[in-house]
Short mmCIF file of C-alpha atoms in Angstrom, two decimals:
data_model
loop_
_atom_site.label_atom_id
_atom_site.label_comp_id
_atom_site.label_asym_id
_atom_site.label_seq_id
_atom_site.Cartn_x
_atom_site.Cartn_y
_atom_site.Cartn_z
CA MET Y 1 76.35 145.21 -32.99
CA LYS Y 2 79.47 143.09 -33.33
CA ARG Y 3 82.83 144.41 -32.16
CA LYS Y 4 84.22 144.73 -35.75
CA GLU Y 5 81.12 146.60 -36.84
CA LYS Y 6 81.42 148.96 -33.86
CA ILE Y 7 85.05 149.68 -34.75
CA ALA Y 8 84.18 150.31 -38.40
CA ALA Y 9 81.37 152.66 -37.39
CA ALA Y 10 83.67 154.55 -35.05
CA VAL Y 11 86.27 154.89 -37.76
CA MET Y 12 83.61 156.18 -40.15
CA ILE Y 13 82.40 158.73 -37.59
CA LEU Y 14 85.97 159.88 -36.93
CA GLY Y 15 86.51 160.20 -40.67
CA VAL Y 16 83.40 162.32 -41.02
CA ILE Y 17 84.52 164.48 -38.09
CA ALA Y 18 88.03 164.85 -39.56
CA CYS Y 19 86.59 165.76 -42.93
CA ALA Y 20 84.31 168.32 -41.31
CA VAL Y 21 87.21 169.72 -39.34
CA GLY Y 22 89.31 169.85 -42.53
CA VAL Y 23 86.55 171.64 -44.39
CA SER Y 24 86.12 174.03 -41.47
CA VAL Y 25 89.87 174.74 -41.29
CA GLY Y 26 89.95 175.23 -45.07
CA MET Y 27 87.01 177.63 -44.92
CA TYR Y 28 88.69 179.46 -42.02
CA ARG Y 29 91.89 179.84 -44.03
CA GLU Y 30 89.97 181.06 -47.06
CA LYS Y 31 88.09 183.58 -44.94
CA ALA Y 32 91.35 184.72 -43.32
CA GLU Y 33 92.97 185.09 -46.74
CA ASP Y 34 89.92 186.97 -48.01
CA LYS Y 35 90.07 189.33 -45.02
CA GLU Y 36 93.81 189.85 -45.60
CA THR Y 37 93.18 190.60 -49.28
CA GLN Y 38 90.36 192.98 -48.39
CA ALA Y 39 92.64 194.73 -45.85
CA ASP Y 40 95.38 195.07 -48.46
CA ASP Y 41 92.88 196.45 -50.98
CA GLN Y 42 91.55 198.94 -48.42
CA LYS Y 43 95.09 200.04 -47.55
CA LEU Y 44 95.90 200.49 -51.23
CA GLN Y 45 92.79 202.56 -51.81
CA LEU Y 46 93.59 204.77 -48.81
CA GLN Y 47 97.12 205.29 -50.12
CA LYS Y 48 95.81 206.19 -53.56
CA GLU Y 49 93.39 208.65 -51.99
CA GLU Y 50 96.27 210.28 -50.12
CA ILE Y 51 98.19 210.63 -53.37
CA ARG Y 52 95.18 212.18 -55.09
CA LYS Y 53 95.07 214.79 -52.33
CA ILE Y 54 98.67 215.77 -53.14
CA TYR Y 55 97.54 217.01 -56.56
CA ASN Y 56 95.10 219.58 -55.18
CA THR Y 57 96.47 223.07 -55.76
CA ASP Y 58 94.35 224.63 -53.02
CA SER Y 59 95.81 222.35 -50.35
CA GLN Y 60 99.28 222.85 -51.81
CA GLU Y 61 98.87 226.62 -51.46
CA GLU Y 62 97.77 226.16 -47.84
CA ILE Y 63 100.98 224.22 -47.15
CA ARG Y 64 102.96 227.01 -48.78
CA GLU Y 65 101.28 229.57 -46.51
CA GLU Y 66 102.05 227.45 -43.42
CA LEU Y 67 105.71 227.33 -44.42
CA ASP Y 68 105.78 231.09 -44.97
CA ASP Y 69 104.31 231.59 -41.48
CA LYS Y 70 107.00 229.39 -39.97
CA LYS Y 71 109.67 231.38 -41.78
CA GLU Y 72 108.45 234.49 -39.96
CA GLU Y 73 108.49 232.94 -36.51
CA LYS Y 74 112.23 233.49 -35.99
CA GLU Y 75 115.48 234.19 -37.76
CA TYR Y 76 116.86 230.99 -39.23
CA SER Y 77 120.58 230.63 -39.92
CA GLU Y 78 123.05 228.08 -41.23
CA SER Y 79 123.37 226.57 -37.73
CA ASP Y 80 119.64 226.73 -37.01
CA MET Y 81 117.69 225.92 -40.18
CA LEU Y 82 113.97 225.50 -40.71
CA VAL Y 83 113.72 221.87 -41.78
CA GLU Y 84 110.46 220.18 -42.79
CA TYR Y 85 110.08 216.64 -44.12
CA ASN Y 86 108.49 216.47 -47.59
CA PRO Y 87 105.86 219.15 -46.84
CA PHE Y 88 104.18 219.02 -50.26
CA GLY Y 89 104.13 215.22 -50.41
CA THR Y 90 105.77 215.15 -53.81
CA ASN Y 91 109.03 213.35 -52.98
CA THR Y 92 109.14 210.95 -50.05
CA LEU Y 93 112.96 211.17 -49.91
CA SER Y 94 113.24 214.94 -49.55
CA LEU Y 95 113.46 217.76 -47.02
CA TYR Y 96 112.43 221.39 -47.26
CA VAL Y 97 115.17 223.68 -45.88
CA TYR Y 98 115.10 227.44 -45.24
CA PHE Y 99 117.61 229.86 -43.66
CA GLU Y 100 119.27 233.26 -44.18
CA SER Y 101 122.97 234.06 -44.21
CA GLU Y 102 124.79 237.28 -43.39
CA GLN Y 103 127.06 236.90 -46.39
CA ALA Y 104 126.14 235.82 -49.92
CA GLU Y 105 126.74 232.09 -50.23
CA ASN Y 106 126.59 229.27 -52.72
CA VAL Y 107 125.30 226.04 -51.14
CA SER Y 108 125.69 222.35 -51.86
CA CYS Y 109 125.03 219.33 -49.67
CA THR Y 110 126.16 215.73 -49.30
CA ILE Y 111 123.95 212.88 -48.06
CA HIS Y 112 125.85 210.33 -45.98
CA VAL Y 113 124.68 207.12 -44.27
CA GLU Y 114 126.61 204.58 -42.23
CA ASP Y 115 126.41 201.83 -44.82
CA GLU Y 116 129.47 200.81 -46.80
CA THR Y 117 127.28 199.69 -49.73
CA ILE Y 118 125.79 203.19 -50.17
CA PRO Y 119 128.27 205.88 -51.34
CA ASP Y 120 127.69 209.53 -50.51
CA TYR Y 121 125.52 211.61 -52.81
CA THR Y 122 126.28 215.31 -53.42
CA GLN Y 123 123.90 217.84 -54.98
CA GLN Y 124 124.17 221.50 -55.84
CA LEU Y 125 121.42 223.53 -54.12
CA THR Y 126 122.16 227.11 -55.15
CA GLU Y 127 122.38 227.58 -58.89
CA ASP Y 128 125.99 227.30 -60.07
CA GLY Y 129 127.67 230.71 -59.99
CA SER Y 130 124.97 232.27 -57.81
CA TYR Y 131 125.57 233.66 -54.33
CA VAL Y 132 122.56 234.63 -52.23
CA THR Y 133 121.64 235.49 -48.67
CA GLU Y 134 118.15 233.96 -48.57
CA HIS Y 135 118.14 230.20 -48.97
CA GLU Y 136 115.14 227.98 -49.66
CA TYR Y 137 115.72 224.51 -51.07
CA GLN Y 138 114.34 221.08 -51.68
CA VAL Y 139 117.01 218.61 -50.59
CA LEU Y 140 116.72 215.34 -52.53
CA GLY Y 141 118.33 211.99 -51.99
CA LEU Y 142 117.67 210.80 -48.45
CA VAL Y 143 118.20 207.06 -48.08
CA PRO Y 144 115.18 205.12 -46.75
CA ASP Y 145 115.43 203.19 -43.48
CA HIS Y 146 118.67 204.95 -42.49
CA GLN Y 147 119.80 207.84 -40.36
CA ASN Y 148 120.95 210.41 -42.90
CA GLU Y 149 123.64 212.99 -42.30
CA ILE Y 150 123.08 216.01 -44.51
CA ILE Y 151 126.37 217.92 -44.74
CA PHE Y 152 125.87 221.45 -46.07
CA THR Y 153 128.85 223.21 -47.64
CA PHE Y 154 128.65 227.02 -47.75
CA SER Y 155 130.99 228.66 -50.27
CA LEU Y 156 131.72 232.38 -50.02
CA LEU Y 157 132.72 234.90 -52.66
CA ASP Y 158 136.28 235.11 -51.27
CA GLY Y 159 136.81 231.41 -52.04
CA SER Y 160 136.52 230.18 -48.46
CA SER Y 161 133.94 227.64 -47.29
CA TYR Y 162 132.64 225.94 -44.16
CA GLN Y 163 130.15 223.21 -43.26
CA GLU Y 164 127.16 222.43 -41.04
CA THR Y 165 125.55 219.02 -40.55
CA ILE Y 166 122.02 217.98 -39.67
CA THR Y 167 120.67 214.46 -39.23
CA TYR Y 168 117.35 212.96 -40.24
CA ASP Y 169 115.99 209.48 -39.57
CA MET Y 170 114.39 208.50 -42.85
CA GLY Y 171 111.49 206.07 -42.82
CA SER Y 172 110.59 203.45 -45.42
CA LEU Y 173 109.56 204.01 -49.01
CA MET Y 174 105.89 204.38 -49.79
CA GLY Y 175 106.34 201.88 -52.61
CA THR Y 176 108.22 198.60 -52.84
CA GLU Y 177 111.17 199.55 -55.05
CA GLU Y 178 114.72 198.50 -54.24
CA THR Y 179 116.95 200.88 -52.27
CA VAL Y 180 120.05 199.73 -54.18
CA LEU Y 181 119.76 198.25 -57.67
CA LYS Y 182 121.88 195.39 -58.95
CA SER Y 183 124.62 196.89 -61.11
CA GLN Y 184 127.34 195.65 -63.41
CA ASP Y 185 130.29 197.53 -64.84
CA GLY Y 186 130.97 197.20 -68.54
CA ALA Y 187 134.19 197.23 -70.54
CA SER Y 188 134.30 201.00 -71.00
CA GLU Y 189 136.42 203.06 -68.60
CA GLU Y 190 134.63 206.33 -69.42
CA GLU Y 191 132.93 208.24 -66.61
CA LEU Y 192 129.17 208.28 -66.14
CA GLU Y 193 127.54 211.65 -66.77
CA ASN Y 194 126.20 213.63 -63.81
CA GLY Y 195 122.50 213.47 -63.02
CA LEU Y 196 119.83 211.10 -61.76
CA TYR Y 197 118.25 208.28 -63.71
CA VAL Y 198 114.49 208.85 -63.65
CA ILE Y 199 112.43 205.67 -63.94
CA LEU Y 200 109.29 206.47 -65.91
CA GLY Y 201 106.60 203.84 -65.89
CA ASN Y 202 107.66 200.91 -63.73
CA ASP Y 203 104.07 199.83 -64.29
CA SER Y 204 102.43 197.87 -61.48
CA SER Y 205 99.03 196.88 -60.13
CA GLY Y 206 99.72 198.83 -56.93
CA LEU Y 207 100.89 202.42 -56.45
CA ASP Y 208 102.64 204.37 -59.19
CA PHE Y 209 105.74 206.53 -58.91
CA MET Y 210 108.60 208.20 -60.66
CA TYR Y 211 111.84 206.94 -59.10
CA TYR Y 212 115.21 208.69 -59.09
CA TYR Y 213 118.44 206.64 -58.92
CA ASP Y 214 122.01 207.90 -58.74
CA ASN Y 215 125.09 206.60 -60.61
CA ASN Y 216 125.59 203.93 -57.95
CA GLY Y 217 122.06 202.59 -58.31
CA VAL Y 218 120.92 204.09 -54.97
CA ILE Y 219 117.38 205.45 -54.82
CA ARG Y 220 117.30 209.22 -54.34
CA GLY Y 221 113.70 210.14 -55.05
CA GLU Y 222 110.21 208.64 -54.95
CA VAL Y 223 107.55 210.84 -56.59
CA PRO Y 224 104.00 209.47 -56.16
CA ILE Y 225 101.56 209.93 -59.04
CA ILE Y 226 97.84 209.22 -59.21
CA GLY Y 227 98.10 206.40 -61.73
CA TYR Y 228 99.23 205.16 -65.15
CA ARG Y 229 102.73 206.58 -65.67
CA SER Y 230 104.83 209.65 -66.31
CA HIS Y 231 106.43 209.61 -69.77
CA ARG Y 232 109.17 212.22 -69.45
CA ILE Y 233 109.86 215.41 -67.49
CA LEU Y 234 109.72 218.81 -69.19
CA PHE Y 235 111.50 221.80 -67.68
CA ASP Y 236 111.21 225.55 -68.07
CA ASP Y 237 113.15 228.11 -66.03
CA ASP Y 238 111.31 227.52 -62.75
CA ASN Y 239 109.08 224.47 -63.11
CA MET Y 240 108.90 220.89 -64.20
CA TYR Y 241 105.93 219.24 -65.91
CA TYR Y 242 104.94 215.58 -65.95
CA SER Y 243 101.87 213.40 -66.40
CA ILE Y 244 100.21 212.11 -63.21
CA SER Y 245 97.39 210.01 -64.69
CA GLU Y 246 95.83 209.19 -68.06
CA THR Y 247 93.94 212.49 -68.07
CA ARG Y 248 96.05 214.90 -66.02
CA MET Y 249 99.39 216.65 -66.01
CA ALA Y 250 101.03 218.65 -63.23
CA GLN Y 251 103.33 221.63 -62.86
CA MET Y 252 105.79 221.48 -59.93
CA ASP Y 253 108.07 224.28 -58.74
CA GLU Y 254 111.65 223.96 -57.49
CA LEU Y 255 110.54 223.31 -53.91
CA GLY Y 256 108.21 220.45 -54.80
CA GLN Y 257 104.95 222.42 -54.66
CA ILE Y 258 102.27 221.48 -57.19
CA THR Y 259 101.31 224.84 -58.65
CA GLN Y 260 98.98 223.72 -61.45
CA VAL Y 261 97.10 220.59 -62.44
CA TYR Y 262 95.80 220.28 -66.00
CA ASP Y 263 92.74 218.19 -66.87
CA LEU Y 264 92.51 216.90 -70.45
CA GLY Y 265 88.77 216.25 -70.30
CA GLN Y 266 87.61 213.63 -72.79
CA TYR Y 267 91.18 212.91 -73.93
CA GLU Y 268 93.55 210.30 -72.50
CA LEU Y 269 97.23 211.02 -72.90
CA HIS Y 270 99.71 208.33 -73.78
CA HIS Y 271 103.41 207.91 -74.44
CA ASP Y 272 104.75 211.44 -74.86
CA TYR Y 273 104.56 215.24 -74.78
CA VAL Y 274 106.85 218.11 -75.78
CA PHE Y 275 107.09 221.93 -75.57
CA ASP Y 276 106.57 224.07 -78.64
CA ASP Y 277 108.39 227.38 -79.05
CA ALA Y 278 105.70 229.30 -77.18
CA GLY Y 279 105.75 227.10 -74.08
CA ASN Y 280 102.58 225.18 -74.96
CA ILE Y 281 102.70 221.40 -74.48
CA LEU Y 282 101.89 219.14 -77.43
CA ILE Y 283 100.47 215.85 -76.11
CA LEU Y 284 99.86 212.49 -77.78
CA ALA Y 285 96.33 211.41 -76.89
CA SER Y 286 93.29 209.27 -77.58
CA ASP Y 287 89.83 210.75 -77.98
CA THR Y 288 87.54 208.59 -75.83
CA GLY Y 289 84.62 209.50 -78.07
CA GLN Y 290 86.21 207.97 -81.18
CA ASP Y 291 86.49 204.43 -82.55
CA SER Y 292 90.32 204.50 -82.60
CA VAL Y 293 93.11 205.17 -80.12
CA GLU Y 294 96.55 206.79 -79.93
CA ASP Y 295 96.09 208.95 -83.03
CA ILE Y 296 95.35 212.48 -81.67
CA ILE Y 297 97.65 215.43 -80.91
CA LEU Y 298 96.57 218.05 -78.36
CA ARG Y 299 97.92 221.48 -77.47
CA LEU Y 300 97.85 222.39 -73.78
CA ASP Y 301 98.29 226.03 -72.84
CA SER Y 302 100.53 225.79 -69.76
CA GLU Y 303 99.41 229.23 -68.59
CA ASP Y 304 95.62 228.96 -68.57
CA GLY Y 305 95.19 225.20 -68.95
CA THR Y 306 93.05 225.26 -72.11
CA VAL Y 307 93.17 222.13 -74.23
CA GLU Y 308 92.77 222.10 -78.01
CA GLU Y 309 92.90 219.26 -80.52
CA VAL Y 310 95.30 220.22 -83.31
CA LEU Y 311 95.51 217.00 -85.33
CA ASP Y 312 93.61 213.78 -85.87
CA LEU Y 313 95.86 211.52 -87.94
CA GLU Y 314 92.80 210.14 -89.71
CA ASP Y 315 92.61 213.49 -91.52
CA LEU Y 316 96.03 212.75 -93.08
CA PHE Y 317 95.99 208.97 -93.34
CA GLY Y 318 92.29 208.23 -93.80
CA SER Y 319 92.56 205.72 -96.62
CA TYR Y 320 95.22 203.76 -94.73
CA LYS Y 321 93.11 203.68 -91.55
CA GLU Y 322 90.25 202.13 -93.53
CA THR Y 323 92.43 199.08 -94.28
CA CYS Y 324 93.21 198.41 -90.59
CA THR Y 325 91.43 196.07 -88.16
CA GLU Y 326 91.03 195.99 -84.40
CA ASN Y 327 93.79 194.43 -82.31
CA SER Y 328 93.48 191.63 -79.73
CA ASP Y 329 92.26 194.16 -77.14
CA GLY Y 330 89.41 195.19 -79.42
CA GLU Y 331 91.01 198.57 -80.12
CA LEU Y 332 91.69 200.21 -83.47
CA ASP Y 333 95.26 201.17 -82.58
CA TRP Y 334 96.19 201.66 -86.22
CA MET Y 335 99.08 204.11 -85.79
CA HIS Y 336 100.22 203.79 -82.16
CA ILE Y 337 102.14 207.05 -81.98
CA ASN Y 338 104.72 206.73 -79.18
CA THR Y 339 106.93 209.84 -79.52
CA ILE Y 340 106.54 213.46 -80.58
CA GLN Y 341 109.41 215.84 -81.31
CA TRP Y 342 109.14 219.59 -81.97
CA MET Y 343 111.35 220.78 -84.85
CA GLY Y 344 110.38 224.44 -84.80
CA GLU Y 345 108.41 226.45 -87.42
CA GLU Y 346 105.29 224.38 -86.61
CA GLU Y 347 106.94 221.15 -87.77
CA ILE Y 348 106.92 217.91 -85.76
CA LEU Y 349 108.24 214.38 -85.98
CA LEU Y 350 106.10 211.42 -84.88
CA SER Y 351 107.14 207.84 -84.19
CA SER Y 352 104.53 205.27 -85.20
CA ARG Y 353 105.20 201.84 -83.71
CA GLU Y 354 102.37 200.12 -85.59
CA THR Y 355 103.79 201.13 -88.98
CA SER Y 356 107.49 201.19 -87.93
CA SER Y 357 107.58 204.69 -89.40
CA ILE Y 358 108.87 208.13 -88.49
CA ILE Y 359 106.54 210.77 -89.91
CA LYS Y 360 107.25 214.46 -90.42
CA ILE Y 361 104.18 216.72 -90.25
CA GLY Y 362 104.32 220.37 -91.35
CA ASP Y 363 102.11 223.35 -90.52
CA ILE Y 364 100.74 221.61 -87.43
CA TYR Y 365 98.79 224.69 -86.25
CA GLY Y 366 97.52 225.69 -89.68
CA SER Y 367 96.73 223.10 -92.35
CA PRO Y 368 98.69 220.02 -91.24
CA GLN Y 369 100.32 218.06 -94.03
CA ILE Y 370 102.57 215.02 -94.46
CA ASP Y 371 106.05 216.17 -95.43
CA TYR Y 372 107.69 212.74 -95.58
CA ILE Y 373 107.97 209.29 -94.00
CA ILE Y 374 111.08 207.40 -92.89
CA SER Y 375 110.45 203.65 -93.10
CA ASP Y 376 111.09 200.59 -95.19
CA PRO Y 377 109.34 201.32 -98.51
CA ALA Y 378 107.50 197.98 -98.38
CA VAL Y 379 105.43 199.23 -95.44
CA TRP Y 380 103.69 201.85 -97.57
CA GLU Y 381 103.77 200.04 -100.90
CA ASN Y 382 100.39 199.92 -102.67
CA THR Y 383 98.99 202.68 -100.45
CA ASP Y 384 98.26 206.32 -101.16
CA TYR Y 385 101.40 207.29 -99.18
CA SER Y 386 104.24 205.45 -100.94
CA SER Y 387 105.49 208.65 -102.59
CA TYR Y 388 106.17 210.22 -99.17
CA VAL Y 389 108.81 207.62 -98.17
CA LEU Y 390 112.38 208.94 -98.17
CA GLU Y 391 115.08 207.04 -100.05
CA LYS Y 392 117.54 204.97 -98.03
CA ASP Y 393 121.16 206.07 -98.53
CA GLY Y 394 123.17 202.89 -97.91
CA ASP Y 395 122.54 199.21 -97.23
CA PHE Y 396 121.02 198.70 -93.77
CA PRO Y 397 117.74 197.41 -92.28
CA SER Y 398 115.25 200.16 -91.54
CA GLN Y 399 113.99 200.58 -87.97
CA ALA Y 400 111.17 198.32 -86.76
CA GLY Y 401 108.82 199.02 -83.84
CA GLN Y 402 111.02 201.94 -82.73
CA HIS Y 403 110.54 204.05 -79.55
CA SER Y 404 111.90 207.26 -78.08
CA ILE Y 405 112.99 209.02 -81.29
CA THR Y 406 114.90 212.24 -80.68
CA TYR Y 407 115.43 215.12 -83.11
CA VAL Y 408 118.94 216.63 -83.01
CA GLU Y 409 119.65 219.98 -84.59
CA ASP Y 410 123.33 220.38 -85.46
CA SER Y 411 124.66 223.78 -86.55
CA SER Y 412 127.64 222.14 -88.26
CA LEU Y 413 125.35 220.47 -90.79
CA PRO Y 414 124.24 222.09 -94.06
CA GLU Y 415 120.74 223.56 -94.18
CA GLY Y 416 118.09 220.86 -94.52
CA GLN Y 417 120.07 218.19 -92.65
CA TYR Y 418 119.58 216.93 -89.11
CA TYR Y 419 120.14 213.85 -86.97
CA ILE Y 420 117.54 211.65 -85.38
CA TYR Y 421 118.27 208.78 -82.98
CA MET Y 422 116.04 206.12 -81.46
CA PHE Y 423 115.68 202.84 -79.60
CA ASN Y 424 115.23 200.49 -82.55
CA ASN Y 425 113.27 197.67 -80.92
CA ASN Y 426 113.77 195.59 -84.06
CA ILE Y 427 110.33 193.99 -83.87
CA GLY Y 428 107.87 193.59 -86.74
CA VAL Y 429 104.37 193.24 -85.30
CA SER Y 430 101.22 194.99 -86.46
CA GLU Y 431 97.99 193.54 -85.07
CA THR Y 432 95.88 196.01 -87.02
CA ARG Y 433 97.53 194.89 -90.27
CA PRO Y 434 98.02 191.15 -89.61
CA GLU Y 435 98.64 190.14 -93.23
CA PHE Y 436 101.78 192.25 -93.62
CA ASP Y 437 105.03 190.26 -93.84
CA TRP Y 438 107.63 192.03 -91.69
CA THR Y 439 110.45 189.78 -92.85
CA VAL Y 440 111.00 192.36 -95.60
CA ILE Y 441 113.20 194.01 -92.94
CA PRO Y 442 116.31 191.79 -92.58
CA GLY Y 443 116.81 190.41 -89.05
CA VAL Y 444 113.52 191.69 -87.72
CA GLN Y 445 112.06 189.82 -84.71
CA ASP Y 446 108.44 188.77 -84.22
CA SER Y 447 108.28 188.22 -80.44
CA ALA Y 448 108.06 190.85 -77.70
CA SER Y 449 110.35 188.99 -75.30
CA ASP Y 450 112.28 186.29 -77.16
CA GLY Y 451 114.24 188.32 -79.70
CA THR Y 452 118.01 188.42 -80.00
CA ALA Y 453 118.89 192.12 -80.13
CA SER Y 454 117.57 195.67 -80.22
CA TYR Y 455 119.72 198.62 -81.34
CA PHE Y 456 120.68 202.22 -80.85
CA TYR Y 457 120.10 203.81 -84.27
CA LYS Y 458 121.12 207.25 -85.46
CA TYR Y 459 120.15 208.64 -88.86
CA LEU Y 460 121.37 211.62 -90.84
CA VAL Y 461 118.33 212.99 -92.70
CA ASP Y 462 118.83 215.13 -95.78
CA GLU Y 463 115.58 216.89 -96.64
CA GLU Y 464 117.04 218.46 -99.80
CA LYS Y 465 118.00 215.10 -101.28
CA GLY Y 466 115.08 213.23 -99.72
CA THR Y 467 117.37 210.61 -98.13
CA TYR Y 468 118.37 209.16 -94.79
CA GLN Y 469 121.47 207.20 -93.86
CA LEU Y 470 122.52 205.18 -90.77
CA THR Y 471 125.45 206.92 -89.07
CA GLU Y 472 125.60 205.10 -85.72
CA ARG Y 473 124.43 201.68 -84.56
CA PHE Y 474 125.20 199.42 -81.62
CA GLU Y 475 123.48 196.46 -80.03
CA LEU Y 476 121.28 196.73 -76.91
CA PRO Y 477 119.53 194.08 -74.79
CA TYR Y 478 116.41 193.05 -76.67
CA SER Y 479 113.04 194.63 -75.85
CA GLY Y 480 110.20 194.13 -78.29
CA TYR Y 481 108.08 196.93 -76.84
CA VAL Y 482 108.57 200.16 -74.82
CA SER Y 483 112.17 201.32 -74.05
CA SER Y 484 114.20 204.50 -74.62
CA VAL Y 485 117.57 206.01 -75.49
CA GLN Y 486 119.00 209.41 -74.65
CA GLU Y 487 122.21 211.15 -75.61
CA ILE Y 488 123.58 213.00 -72.57
CA GLY Y 489 126.98 214.66 -72.69
CA ASN Y 490 129.31 212.20 -74.37
CA ASN Y 491 127.27 209.15 -73.34
CA ILE Y 492 124.05 207.37 -74.19
CA VAL Y 493 121.50 206.16 -71.66
CA ALA Y 494 119.45 203.17 -72.86
CA ASP Y 495 116.52 201.39 -71.23
CA SER Y 496 115.57 197.90 -72.42
CA GLY Y 497 112.17 198.06 -70.80
CA MET Y 498 110.88 194.51 -71.21
CA GLN Y 499 113.99 193.21 -69.43
CA GLY Y 500 114.01 195.85 -66.69
CA VAL Y 501 117.60 196.73 -67.57
CA PHE Y 502 119.01 200.19 -68.22
CA GLY Y 503 122.56 201.31 -68.71
CA GLU Y 504 124.91 204.04 -69.79
CA TYR Y 505 127.16 203.60 -72.81
CA ASP Y 506 130.10 205.61 -74.10
CA SER Y 507 130.21 207.27 -77.53
CA SER Y 508 131.53 204.04 -79.10
CA GLY Y 509 128.62 202.00 -77.78
CA GLU Y 510 130.65 200.29 -75.05
CA LEU Y 511 128.79 199.72 -71.77
CA ILE Y 512 129.99 201.77 -68.81
CA ARG Y 513 127.51 200.47 -66.23
CA SER Y 514 124.13 198.76 -66.28
CA PHE Y 515 121.39 198.42 -63.66
CA THR Y 516 118.66 195.80 -63.24
CA MET Y 517 115.30 196.50 -61.59
CA GLU Y 518 112.62 194.20 -60.30
CA LYS Y 519 109.55 194.73 -62.46
CA GLU Y 520 105.96 193.58 -62.59
CA SER Y 521 105.59 194.09 -66.33
CA PHE Y 522 108.19 196.51 -67.80
CA ILE Y 523 109.99 199.81 -67.33
CA TYR Y 524 108.60 202.25 -69.88
CA ARG Y 525 111.44 204.76 -70.13
CA VAL Y 526 114.59 205.86 -68.31
CA TYR Y 527 115.95 209.35 -68.90
CA LYS Y 528 118.74 211.07 -67.00
CA TYR Y 529 118.16 214.57 -65.65
CA ASN Y 530 120.19 217.04 -63.64
CA LEU Y 531 117.70 217.67 -60.88
#
């Protein structure tokens, strides 16, 4: 073989070897990445299994008994408290605290960390105005990845007070949320209302939580749930209630113990729930045995856990349902009910995103009936339901694609009048009725993310006259889907969910402060609660 031929052959062999090495390295990298993905998936499944164990009432009761045993081991005092980290697993930024005092005391505490970017957070532990000698509390608000000083203030009946401090090295969050949110002050100089912003439905492909943030955008609570999202928190005297998956709800006491878990069986809850006057919970749901979704209302007995279907909207709107088609997901989501409000006397209000309508239903536990509909009249024109639409009092665009409607009873109003406010998404989209032209509503948008503005809307409804009028309106960052508004004190909390932005506005609609969250898809709702 000639010298040139030998060189060419050698080069070819080296090329083949390099190619083989490259393929081998590539395969190695792919295998390594596959192993890393599998490890991440296994870790995620283990974490989800641990969260599922939290919502087992038998194990929760065992934890309660262990705490009671520890309480009996010695006499605990203000200077020597029984302190346990998150014993029930229901808030990863909390402590359980127990002690007794010789004198009746009212107790508050302040969380402090050595970080100039994180202001102190103070919470009332004993109910305002109460003075007791036995103290058992859930302390919220520890800051992750910091040493926390918890400064307890003990107030006595004679007006004097004193303090004790404990420290706790807080670990990392279970999830991946930000410790401090980006914030921006608005033009308003009004004060923010007290309470914690509760993030409901920061939907992700990983773990699911409710998050609590304070007025400075600092995380103060991380409540793991099994999956899907929580939609709001309901409170009675001693407990709070929230959804923990598509088919289950939970009851939690003041210390963080899960005392009941409710299984909805063949029904999947979505979007909302509310107390009736008897303490039952009305739940928006889908019946998995039916051909349609998001059109059922359930009643959950919070005492014994029994579940009863009280309304299928097909029974009231059957002829309209027959005109609807499946959406792009292959679902017959013909009404898409996203809020329920209890009005008393077995009357409810429903928000239907798919029809951009607010519907009043009467006699919900007897023979349910349509009382009236608040919408643009064109939506129900040429249907069997056009006569139910209330008359608009004034010249304004009706709501479109609205969320988070809230019924407001006002004793200063004449009988038959009430207020209702909402996040008016201002989007006209109905996949189950694709031929409808939503431009009948002036200024309506047709894109979930590229619109110009959503709005806070407040109506005055006059049932005697059969009218509704727009009494308040101000612009909000656009969000075609999801989102919420809430009147709290003199202010309004608004969540523009598609943008991951929520803020608090004064009574004139001027922004006081806004917060921005990292999101995978959207933030479903943000409500502010005094926890």
